[in-house]
């Protein structure tokens, strides 16, 4: 009799199920397996960061290119320091201010971290996530987890267990359903191997918050690094992409939006619009959805909206251009890469 290819899905609520999910995830991870589980940013696909064969499964499941490094997740400062060769004062300041949370620190890697995790480079990105399930699983395992987003490479990151199941299906054995992601986009990545430090990937902990901790001279340009080997994920030109073609537009009213769309050669009925200020009526469009004009709420919602557009069969997704300001920088980065 053929075994069921569908992934095992375990909930974490009510409270009694949390410990069951933690034990099951740790059992598979200790055996060299791969588990999808929530972090506060997006859902991750986790494996033992110290075991090459386990990490290789991550790359195979995602179809991830070998030149794209993976962030290592820890559950304490002590574990983080074991993953790196040096722990500078700047790391201590940022960890104290933002950990556990959506911040990744790039530091010289320890010998125990495999080349595959770091894309052959001499640095490693380390993060202490705030999601209680992720923390509990790492504590139960006793080793750090390599955990990129739980989706095919370059595609939309998942913010729910349903997104993981739809994207990866039978390729993953276990999915832990910890509810919707609380942040919604990937972590801020800061390179601490250079002076001043620099942002390699913007996130919801933005530059002004980092400057408040590091000081004006402690943080350099946030322009995308061209280092090779790459020190951080999230630097590929095309990334975080839905299946539909995504376009970012600015329009003062619906008539102008329709005029702009007429310049493209596609059917308006297969065009889905995501807006925050100038809301079209919805007539003739495939669908219209609205996200609040608040950066935090927008970040929590945008990937889910893009997933919904794909599920509904959109050919084109028109996203209203974002407001300016440092709090919007990371979201703008994701939309720019999705539209590439």
mmCIF file of C-alpha atoms in Angstrom:
data_model
loop_
_atom_site.group_PDB
_atom_site.id
_atom_site.type_symbol
_atom_site.label_atom_id
_atom_site.label_comp_id
_atom_site.label_asym_id
_atom_site.label_seq_id
_atom_site.Cartn_x
_atom_site.Cartn_y
_atom_site.Cartn_z
ATOM 1 C CA UNK A 1 0.000 0.000 0.000
ATOM 2 C CA UNK A 2 1.437 3.370 -1.020
ATOM 3 C CA UNK A 3 2.133 5.794 1.810
ATOM 4 C CA UNK A 4 0.296 9.120 1.958
ATOM 5 C CA UNK A 5 2.547 11.719 0.260
ATOM 6 C CA UNK A 6 0.831 14.640 1.978
ATOM 7 C CA UNK A 7 2.844 16.409 4.690
ATOM 8 C CA UNK A 8 2.054 15.911 8.349
ATOM 9 C CA UNK A 9 0.584 19.157 9.726
ATOM 10 C CA UNK A 10 0.588 19.837 13.462
ATOM 11 C CA UNK A 11 -1.120 22.762 15.163
ATOM 12 C CA UNK A 12 0.279 24.572 18.199
ATOM 13 C CA UNK A 13 -3.060 25.656 19.648
ATOM 14 C CA UNK A 14 -4.678 24.931 22.019
ATOM 15 C CA UNK A 15 -1.756 24.962 24.435
ATOM 16 C CA UNK A 16 -1.574 21.200 24.870
ATOM 17 C CA UNK A 17 -0.597 20.728 21.226
ATOM 18 C CA UNK A 18 2.414 23.043 21.440
ATOM 19 C CA UNK A 19 4.650 20.554 23.262
ATOM 20 C CA UNK A 20 3.583 17.736 20.938
ATOM 21 C CA UNK A 21 4.583 19.812 17.911
ATOM 22 C CA UNK A 22 7.926 20.749 19.471
ATOM 23 C CA UNK A 23 8.805 17.129 20.268
ATOM 24 C CA UNK A 24 7.812 15.878 16.815
ATOM 25 C CA UNK A 25 9.774 18.620 15.038
ATOM 26 C CA UNK A 26 12.863 17.997 17.175
ATOM 27 C CA UNK A 27 12.604 14.244 16.539
ATOM 28 C CA UNK A 28 12.735 14.750 12.766
ATOM 29 C CA UNK A 29 15.449 17.398 12.942
ATOM 30 C CA UNK A 30 17.682 15.231 15.145
ATOM 31 C CA UNK A 31 17.258 12.459 12.549
ATOM 32 C CA UNK A 32 18.561 14.770 9.817
ATOM 33 C CA UNK A 33 15.152 15.713 8.459
ATOM 34 C CA UNK A 34 13.611 18.987 7.321
ATOM 35 C CA UNK A 35 10.675 20.726 9.003
ATOM 36 C CA UNK A 36 8.616 23.787 8.026
ATOM 37 C CA UNK A 37 7.810 25.986 10.997
ATOM 38 C CA UNK A 38 6.894 29.572 11.814
ATOM 39 C CA UNK A 39 9.140 32.433 12.747
ATOM 40 C CA UNK A 40 7.861 35.924 13.457
ATOM 41 C CA UNK A 41 8.931 37.063 9.969
ATOM 42 C CA UNK A 42 7.832 34.281 7.571
ATOM 43 C CA UNK A 43 7.645 30.482 7.693
ATOM 44 C CA UNK A 44 11.037 28.800 7.526
ATOM 45 C CA UNK A 45 12.255 25.458 6.209
ATOM 46 C CA UNK A 46 14.560 24.203 8.957
ATOM 47 C CA UNK A 47 17.361 21.665 9.224
ATOM 48 C CA UNK A 48 20.310 21.039 11.531
ATOM 49 C CA UNK A 49 22.705 23.858 10.616
ATOM 50 C CA UNK A 50 25.718 21.727 11.614
ATOM 51 C CA UNK A 51 24.885 18.729 9.395
ATOM 52 C CA UNK A 52 25.775 19.068 5.718
ATOM 53 C CA UNK A 53 23.401 16.352 4.474
ATOM 54 C CA UNK A 54 20.464 17.935 6.283
ATOM 55 C CA UNK A 55 21.252 21.384 4.857
ATOM 56 C CA UNK A 56 21.637 19.857 1.385
ATOM 57 C CA UNK A 57 18.010 18.711 1.644
ATOM 58 C CA UNK A 58 16.952 22.344 2.114
ATOM 59 C CA UNK A 59 18.663 23.350 -1.111
ATOM 60 C CA UNK A 60 17.113 20.410 -2.973
ATOM 61 C CA UNK A 61 13.579 21.016 -1.674
ATOM 62 C CA UNK A 62 13.692 24.722 -2.496
ATOM 63 C CA UNK A 63 15.695 24.457 -5.707
ATOM 64 C CA UNK A 64 17.946 27.034 -4.085
ATOM 65 C CA UNK A 65 21.153 28.051 -5.888
ATOM 66 C CA UNK A 66 24.320 27.120 -4.002
ATOM 67 C CA UNK A 67 25.556 30.726 -4.091
ATOM 68 C CA UNK A 68 22.671 31.925 -1.897
ATOM 69 C CA UNK A 69 23.618 31.562 1.810
ATOM 70 C CA UNK A 70 21.245 30.512 4.596
ATOM 71 C CA UNK A 71 20.630 32.260 7.908
ATOM 72 C CA UNK A 72 21.367 30.242 11.057
ATOM 73 C CA UNK A 73 18.734 30.499 13.808
ATOM 74 C CA UNK A 74 19.607 30.217 17.493
ATOM 75 C CA UNK A 75 17.761 30.291 20.799
ATOM 76 C CA UNK A 76 20.238 32.181 22.996
ATOM 77 C CA UNK A 77 23.174 34.561 22.945
ATOM 78 C CA UNK A 78 25.422 31.694 23.991
ATOM 79 C CA UNK A 79 24.391 29.632 20.968
ATOM 80 C CA UNK A 80 24.846 32.622 18.682
ATOM 81 C CA UNK A 81 28.388 33.163 19.948
ATOM 82 C CA UNK A 82 29.217 29.493 19.327
ATOM 83 C CA UNK A 83 28.286 29.969 15.665
ATOM 84 C CA UNK A 84 30.826 32.759 15.103
ATOM 85 C CA UNK A 85 34.552 33.361 15.629
ATOM 86 C CA UNK A 86 34.234 36.921 16.892
ATOM 87 C CA UNK A 87 31.522 38.759 18.760
ATOM 88 C CA UNK A 88 32.221 42.494 18.499
ATOM 89 C CA UNK A 89 30.760 45.199 20.703
ATOM 90 C CA UNK A 90 28.385 46.193 17.901
ATOM 91 C CA UNK A 91 26.889 42.685 17.918
ATOM 92 C CA UNK A 92 26.261 42.935 21.645
ATOM 93 C CA UNK A 93 24.556 46.311 21.271
ATOM 94 C CA UNK A 94 22.262 45.205 18.440
ATOM 95 C CA UNK A 95 21.434 41.879 20.075
ATOM 96 C CA UNK A 96 20.565 43.651 23.314
ATOM 97 C CA UNK A 97 18.295 46.079 21.486
ATOM 98 C CA UNK A 98 16.557 43.794 18.975
ATOM 99 C CA UNK A 99 16.904 40.130 19.937
ATOM 100 C CA UNK A 100 14.858 38.025 19.999
ATOM 101 C CA UNK A 101 13.475 39.618 16.855
ATOM 102 C CA UNK A 102 13.646 40.158 13.079
ATOM 103 C CA UNK A 103 17.339 41.072 12.893
ATOM 104 C CA UNK A 104 20.158 38.983 11.379
ATOM 105 C CA UNK A 105 23.790 39.745 12.225
ATOM 106 C CA UNK A 106 26.520 38.776 9.740
ATOM 107 C CA UNK A 107 29.744 37.790 11.513
ATOM 108 C CA UNK A 108 32.843 35.636 10.864
ATOM 109 C CA UNK A 109 31.632 32.058 10.952
ATOM 110 C CA UNK A 110 32.803 29.384 13.356
ATOM 111 C CA UNK A 111 34.566 26.322 11.966
ATOM 112 C CA UNK A 112 31.539 24.149 12.806
ATOM 113 C CA UNK A 113 29.284 25.989 10.324
ATOM 114 C CA UNK A 114 29.418 24.095 6.982
ATOM 115 C CA UNK A 115 30.454 25.759 3.743
ATOM 116 C CA UNK A 116 27.065 24.930 2.251
ATOM 117 C CA UNK A 117 25.307 27.177 4.790
ATOM 118 C CA UNK A 118 27.492 30.163 3.943
ATOM 119 C CA UNK A 119 27.747 29.651 0.158
ATOM 120 C CA UNK A 120 31.444 28.992 0.683
ATOM 121 C CA UNK A 121 32.018 32.355 2.344
ATOM 122 C CA UNK A 122 33.776 33.133 5.600
ATOM 123 C CA UNK A 123 30.771 34.785 7.239
ATOM 124 C CA UNK A 124 27.443 33.597 8.584
ATOM 125 C CA UNK A 125 24.144 35.342 9.254
ATOM 126 C CA UNK A 126 22.828 34.568 12.740
ATOM 127 C CA UNK A 127 19.363 35.340 14.122
ATOM 128 C CA UNK A 128 17.483 34.738 17.352
ATOM 129 C CA UNK A 129 13.841 34.718 16.274
ATOM 130 C CA UNK A 130 11.110 35.766 18.693
ATOM 131 C CA UNK A 131 8.499 33.149 17.758
ATOM 132 C CA UNK A 132 8.047 30.858 20.789
ATOM 133 C CA UNK A 133 7.711 27.726 18.622
ATOM 134 C CA UNK A 134 11.016 28.336 16.835
ATOM 135 C CA UNK A 135 12.745 29.017 20.141
ATOM 136 C CA UNK A 136 11.299 25.910 21.774
ATOM 137 C CA UNK A 137 12.289 23.621 18.875
ATOM 138 C CA UNK A 138 15.887 24.872 18.886
ATOM 139 C CA UNK A 139 16.125 24.429 22.668
ATOM 140 C CA UNK A 140 14.728 20.903 22.365
ATOM 141 C CA UNK A 141 17.224 20.069 19.610
ATOM 142 C CA UNK A 142 20.208 21.665 21.303
ATOM 143 C CA UNK A 143 21.696 22.804 17.971
ATOM 144 C CA UNK A 144 21.143 25.802 15.668
ATOM 145 C CA UNK A 145 18.841 25.551 12.669
ATOM 146 C CA UNK A 146 19.528 26.631 9.110
ATOM 147 C CA UNK A 147 16.177 28.037 8.060
ATOM 148 C CA UNK A 148 15.506 29.856 4.784
ATOM 149 C CA UNK A 149 11.912 30.668 3.850
ATOM 150 C CA UNK A 150 9.723 27.618 3.189
ATOM 151 C CA UNK A 151 9.039 28.204 -0.506
ATOM 152 C CA UNK A 152 10.560 27.392 -3.894
ATOM 153 C CA UNK A 153 13.584 29.570 -4.571
ATOM 154 C CA UNK A 154 12.806 33.147 -5.726
ATOM 155 C CA UNK A 155 9.067 32.692 -5.131
ATOM 156 C CA UNK A 156 6.775 34.350 -2.594
ATOM 157 C CA UNK A 157 7.681 33.734 1.022
ATOM 158 C CA UNK A 158 4.977 31.942 3.027
ATOM 159 C CA UNK A 159 3.325 33.660 5.968
ATOM 160 C CA UNK A 160 0.935 30.802 6.848
ATOM 161 C CA UNK A 161 1.153 27.026 7.017
ATOM 162 C CA UNK A 162 -1.307 26.879 4.113
ATOM 163 C CA UNK A 163 1.123 28.824 1.924
ATOM 164 C CA UNK A 164 3.830 26.256 2.750
ATOM 165 C CA UNK A 165 1.598 23.306 1.925
ATOM 166 C CA UNK A 166 0.479 24.834 -1.382
ATOM 167 C CA UNK A 167 4.046 25.732 -2.405
ATOM 168 C CA UNK A 168 5.973 22.647 -1.287
ATOM 169 C CA UNK A 169 3.336 19.937 -0.862
ATOM 170 C CA UNK A 170 4.809 16.470 -0.537
ATOM 171 C CA UNK A 171 8.392 17.754 -0.647
ATOM 172 C CA UNK A 172 8.273 18.526 3.083
ATOM 173 C CA UNK A 173 7.461 15.886 5.686
ATOM 174 C CA UNK A 174 6.198 18.076 8.535
ATOM 175 C CA UNK A 175 4.620 21.534 8.721
ATOM 176 C CA UNK A 176 4.025 23.164 12.096
ATOM 177 C CA UNK A 177 1.050 25.543 11.964
ATOM 178 C CA UNK A 178 1.770 28.404 14.361
ATOM 179 C CA UNK A 179 -0.681 30.871 12.841
ATOM 180 C CA UNK A 180 0.039 33.853 10.559
ATOM 181 C CA UNK A 181 3.503 35.400 10.683
ATOM 182 C CA UNK A 182 3.615 38.428 12.984
ATOM 183 C CA UNK A 183 6.032 40.589 10.939
ATOM 184 C CA UNK A 184 5.297 39.347 7.423
ATOM 185 C CA UNK A 185 8.546 40.042 5.569
ATOM 186 C CA UNK A 186 12.069 38.750 6.037
ATOM 187 C CA UNK A 187 14.519 40.011 8.657
ATOM 188 C CA UNK A 188 16.828 42.992 8.435
ATOM 189 C CA UNK A 189 20.383 41.800 7.735
ATOM 190 C CA UNK A 190 23.338 43.841 9.036
ATOM 191 C CA UNK A 191 26.945 43.104 8.097
ATOM 192 C CA UNK A 192 29.180 43.581 11.148
ATOM 193 C CA UNK A 193 32.370 42.377 9.440
ATOM 194 C CA UNK A 194 32.941 45.845 7.960
ATOM 195 C CA UNK A 195 33.278 49.301 9.500
ATOM 196 C CA UNK A 196 30.966 51.024 9.564
ATOM 197 C CA UNK A 197 28.352 48.278 9.588
ATOM 198 C CA UNK A 198 26.033 48.133 6.582
ATOM 199 C CA UNK A 199 22.559 46.866 5.831
ATOM 200 C CA UNK A 200 22.626 43.992 3.340
ATOM 201 C CA UNK A 201 18.857 43.461 3.339
ATOM 202 C CA UNK A 202 16.367 45.989 4.683
ATOM 203 C CA UNK A 203 13.672 44.812 7.048
ATOM 204 C CA UNK A 204 11.136 46.211 9.472
ATOM 205 C CA UNK A 205 13.954 47.152 11.848
ATOM 206 C CA UNK A 206 14.968 50.071 9.642
ATOM 207 C CA UNK A 207 18.021 52.272 9.413
ATOM 208 C CA UNK A 208 16.852 54.940 11.838
ATOM 209 C CA UNK A 209 16.374 52.321 14.558
ATOM 210 C CA UNK A 210 19.818 50.866 13.875
ATOM 211 C CA UNK A 211 21.408 54.316 13.960
ATOM 212 C CA UNK A 212 19.852 54.959 17.355
ATOM 213 C CA UNK A 213 21.832 51.996 18.700
ATOM 214 C CA UNK A 214 25.057 52.211 16.676
ATOM 215 C CA UNK A 215 25.367 55.982 16.382
ATOM 216 C CA UNK A 216 25.703 58.071 13.225
ATOM 217 C CA UNK A 217 29.224 56.807 12.496
ATOM 218 C CA UNK A 218 28.339 53.180 13.193
ATOM 219 C CA UNK A 219 26.197 52.497 10.129
ATOM 220 C CA UNK A 220 27.255 53.018 6.536
ATOM 221 C CA UNK A 221 25.410 52.974 3.240
ATOM 222 C CA UNK A 222 22.470 50.598 2.968
ATOM 223 C CA UNK A 223 23.045 50.028 -0.741
ATOM 224 C CA UNK A 224 22.943 46.414 -1.897
ATOM 225 C CA UNK A 225 26.296 44.679 -1.494
ATOM 226 C CA UNK A 226 27.917 43.052 -4.530
ATOM 227 C CA UNK A 227 30.208 40.883 -2.409
ATOM 228 C CA UNK A 228 30.901 37.378 -3.661
ATOM 229 C CA UNK A 229 30.477 34.922 -2.090
ATOM 230 C CA UNK A 230 27.289 36.593 -0.925
ATOM 231 C CA UNK A 231 27.079 37.307 2.789
ATOM 232 C CA UNK A 232 23.292 37.389 2.945
ATOM 233 C CA UNK A 233 20.169 35.989 1.299
ATOM 234 C CA UNK A 234 17.706 38.377 -0.304
ATOM 235 C CA UNK A 235 20.196 39.985 -2.682
ATOM 236 C CA UNK A 236 19.158 38.336 -5.932
ATOM 237 C CA UNK A 237 17.614 40.790 -8.406
ATOM 238 C CA UNK A 238 14.484 38.655 -8.855
ATOM 239 C CA UNK A 239 13.116 37.361 -5.573
ATOM 240 C CA UNK A 240 9.890 37.133 -3.544
ATOM 241 C CA UNK A 241 7.951 36.831 -6.810
ATOM 242 C CA UNK A 242 4.348 35.728 -7.387
ATOM 243 C CA UNK A 243 3.505 33.675 -10.461
ATOM 244 C CA UNK A 244 1.612 36.633 -11.912
ATOM 245 C CA UNK A 245 3.470 39.580 -13.400
ATOM 246 C CA UNK A 246 3.719 42.323 -10.769
ATOM 247 C CA UNK A 247 3.764 46.035 -11.594
ATOM 248 C CA UNK A 248 3.989 48.972 -9.171
ATOM 249 C CA UNK A 249 2.065 52.066 -10.316
ATOM 250 C CA UNK A 250 1.011 55.422 -8.930
ATOM 251 C CA UNK A 251 -2.411 56.797 -9.883
ATOM 252 C CA UNK A 252 -4.375 59.885 -8.734
ATOM 253 C CA UNK A 253 -7.743 58.345 -9.610
ATOM 254 C CA UNK A 254 -9.304 55.304 -11.233
ATOM 255 C CA UNK A 255 -9.480 56.904 -14.669
ATOM 256 C CA UNK A 256 -5.718 57.416 -14.643
ATOM 257 C CA UNK A 257 -5.159 53.841 -13.482
ATOM 258 C CA UNK A 258 -7.221 52.550 -16.382
ATOM 259 C CA UNK A 259 -5.287 54.761 -18.806
ATOM 260 C CA UNK A 260 -1.997 53.361 -17.543
ATOM 261 C CA UNK A 261 -3.262 49.804 -17.779
ATOM 262 C CA UNK A 262 -4.360 50.435 -21.369
ATOM 263 C CA UNK A 263 -0.684 50.944 -22.225
ATOM 264 C CA UNK A 264 -0.063 47.321 -21.257
ATOM 265 C CA UNK A 265 -1.352 44.570 -23.481
ATOM 266 C CA UNK A 266 -3.371 42.478 -21.044
ATOM 267 C CA UNK A 267 -6.997 41.986 -20.127
ATOM 268 C CA UNK A 268 -8.206 44.137 -17.262
ATOM 269 C CA UNK A 269 -10.408 41.238 -16.108
ATOM 270 C CA UNK A 270 -7.260 39.274 -15.271
ATOM 271 C CA UNK A 271 -5.704 42.222 -13.458
ATOM 272 C CA UNK A 272 -5.823 42.264 -9.650
ATOM 273 C CA UNK A 273 -5.209 45.541 -7.849
ATOM 274 C CA UNK A 274 -3.700 45.978 -4.363
ATOM 275 C CA UNK A 275 -4.223 49.528 -3.078
ATOM 276 C CA UNK A 276 -3.820 51.512 0.126
ATOM 277 C CA UNK A 277 -5.011 55.050 -0.705
ATOM 278 C CA UNK A 278 -6.523 55.407 -4.188
ATOM 279 C CA UNK A 279 -9.053 52.561 -4.220
ATOM 280 C CA UNK A 280 -10.596 51.698 -7.616
ATOM 281 C CA UNK A 281 -14.226 50.622 -7.774
ATOM 282 C CA UNK A 282 -13.437 47.079 -8.827
ATOM 283 C CA UNK A 283 -15.612 47.162 -11.922
ATOM 284 C CA UNK A 284 -14.038 45.063 -14.695
ATOM 285 C CA UNK A 285 -10.959 44.272 -12.594
ATOM 286 C CA UNK A 286 -10.346 40.682 -11.577
ATOM 287 C CA UNK A 287 -10.270 41.796 -7.940
ATOM 288 C CA UNK A 288 -9.381 44.771 -5.768
ATOM 289 C CA UNK A 289 -7.947 44.451 -2.272
ATOM 290 C CA UNK A 290 -6.997 47.112 0.247
ATOM 291 C CA UNK A 291 -4.126 47.093 2.741
ATOM 292 C CA UNK A 292 -3.967 49.753 5.495
ATOM 293 C CA UNK A 293 -1.624 52.696 4.893
ATOM 294 C CA UNK A 294 0.528 51.643 7.853
ATOM 295 C CA UNK A 295 3.912 50.049 7.243
ATOM 296 C CA UNK A 296 3.617 47.376 9.931
ATOM 297 C CA UNK A 297 0.111 46.320 8.908
ATOM 298 C CA UNK A 298 1.091 46.429 5.236
ATOM 299 C CA UNK A 299 4.112 44.185 5.811
ATOM 300 C CA UNK A 300 1.973 41.640 7.648
ATOM 301 C CA UNK A 301 -0.535 41.545 4.799
ATOM 302 C CA UNK A 302 1.318 41.968 1.494
ATOM 303 C CA UNK A 303 2.599 38.419 0.918
ATOM 304 C CA UNK A 304 -0.780 36.939 1.842
ATOM 305 C CA UNK A 305 -2.455 39.265 -0.677
ATOM 306 C CA UNK A 306 0.004 38.248 -3.382
ATOM 307 C CA UNK A 307 -0.603 34.578 -2.581
ATOM 308 C CA UNK A 308 -4.366 35.206 -2.895
ATOM 309 C CA UNK A 309 -3.903 36.855 -6.286
ATOM 310 C CA UNK A 310 -1.965 33.852 -7.550
ATOM 311 C CA UNK A 311 -4.553 31.435 -6.179
ATOM 312 C CA UNK A 312 -7.307 33.393 -7.941
ATOM 313 C CA UNK A 313 -5.552 33.084 -11.293
ATOM 314 C CA UNK A 314 -4.375 36.670 -11.734
ATOM 315 C CA UNK A 315 -2.229 37.278 -14.807
ATOM 316 C CA UNK A 316 -1.147 40.728 -13.613
ATOM 317 C CA UNK A 317 -0.966 42.268 -10.140
ATOM 318 C CA UNK A 318 -1.003 46.067 -9.957
ATOM 319 C CA UNK A 319 0.310 47.347 -6.626
ATOM 320 C CA UNK A 320 -0.169 50.972 -5.647
ATOM 321 C CA UNK A 321 3.159 52.730 -5.113
ATOM 322 C CA UNK A 322 4.155 53.021 -1.469
ATOM 323 C CA UNK A 323 4.560 56.147 0.663
ATOM 324 C CA UNK A 324 8.097 57.380 1.268
ATOM 325 C CA UNK A 325 9.894 57.047 4.593
ATOM 326 C CA UNK A 326 12.346 54.641 6.248
ATOM 327 C CA UNK A 327 9.581 52.415 7.598
ATOM 328 C CA UNK A 328 8.534 51.601 4.005
ATOM 329 C CA UNK A 329 12.016 50.863 2.636
ATOM 330 C CA UNK A 330 11.970 47.095 3.229
ATOM 331 C CA UNK A 331 8.518 46.640 1.700
ATOM 332 C CA UNK A 332 9.567 48.689 -1.338
ATOM 333 C CA UNK A 333 12.637 46.463 -1.677
ATOM 334 C CA UNK A 334 10.494 43.308 -1.723
ATOM 335 C CA UNK A 335 8.081 44.738 -4.319
ATOM 336 C CA UNK A 336 10.958 45.909 -6.518
ATOM 337 C CA UNK A 337 12.498 42.417 -6.528
ATOM 338 C CA UNK A 338 9.100 40.790 -7.058
ATOM 339 C CA UNK A 339 8.543 42.999 -10.090
ATOM 340 C CA UNK A 340 11.955 42.283 -11.669
#
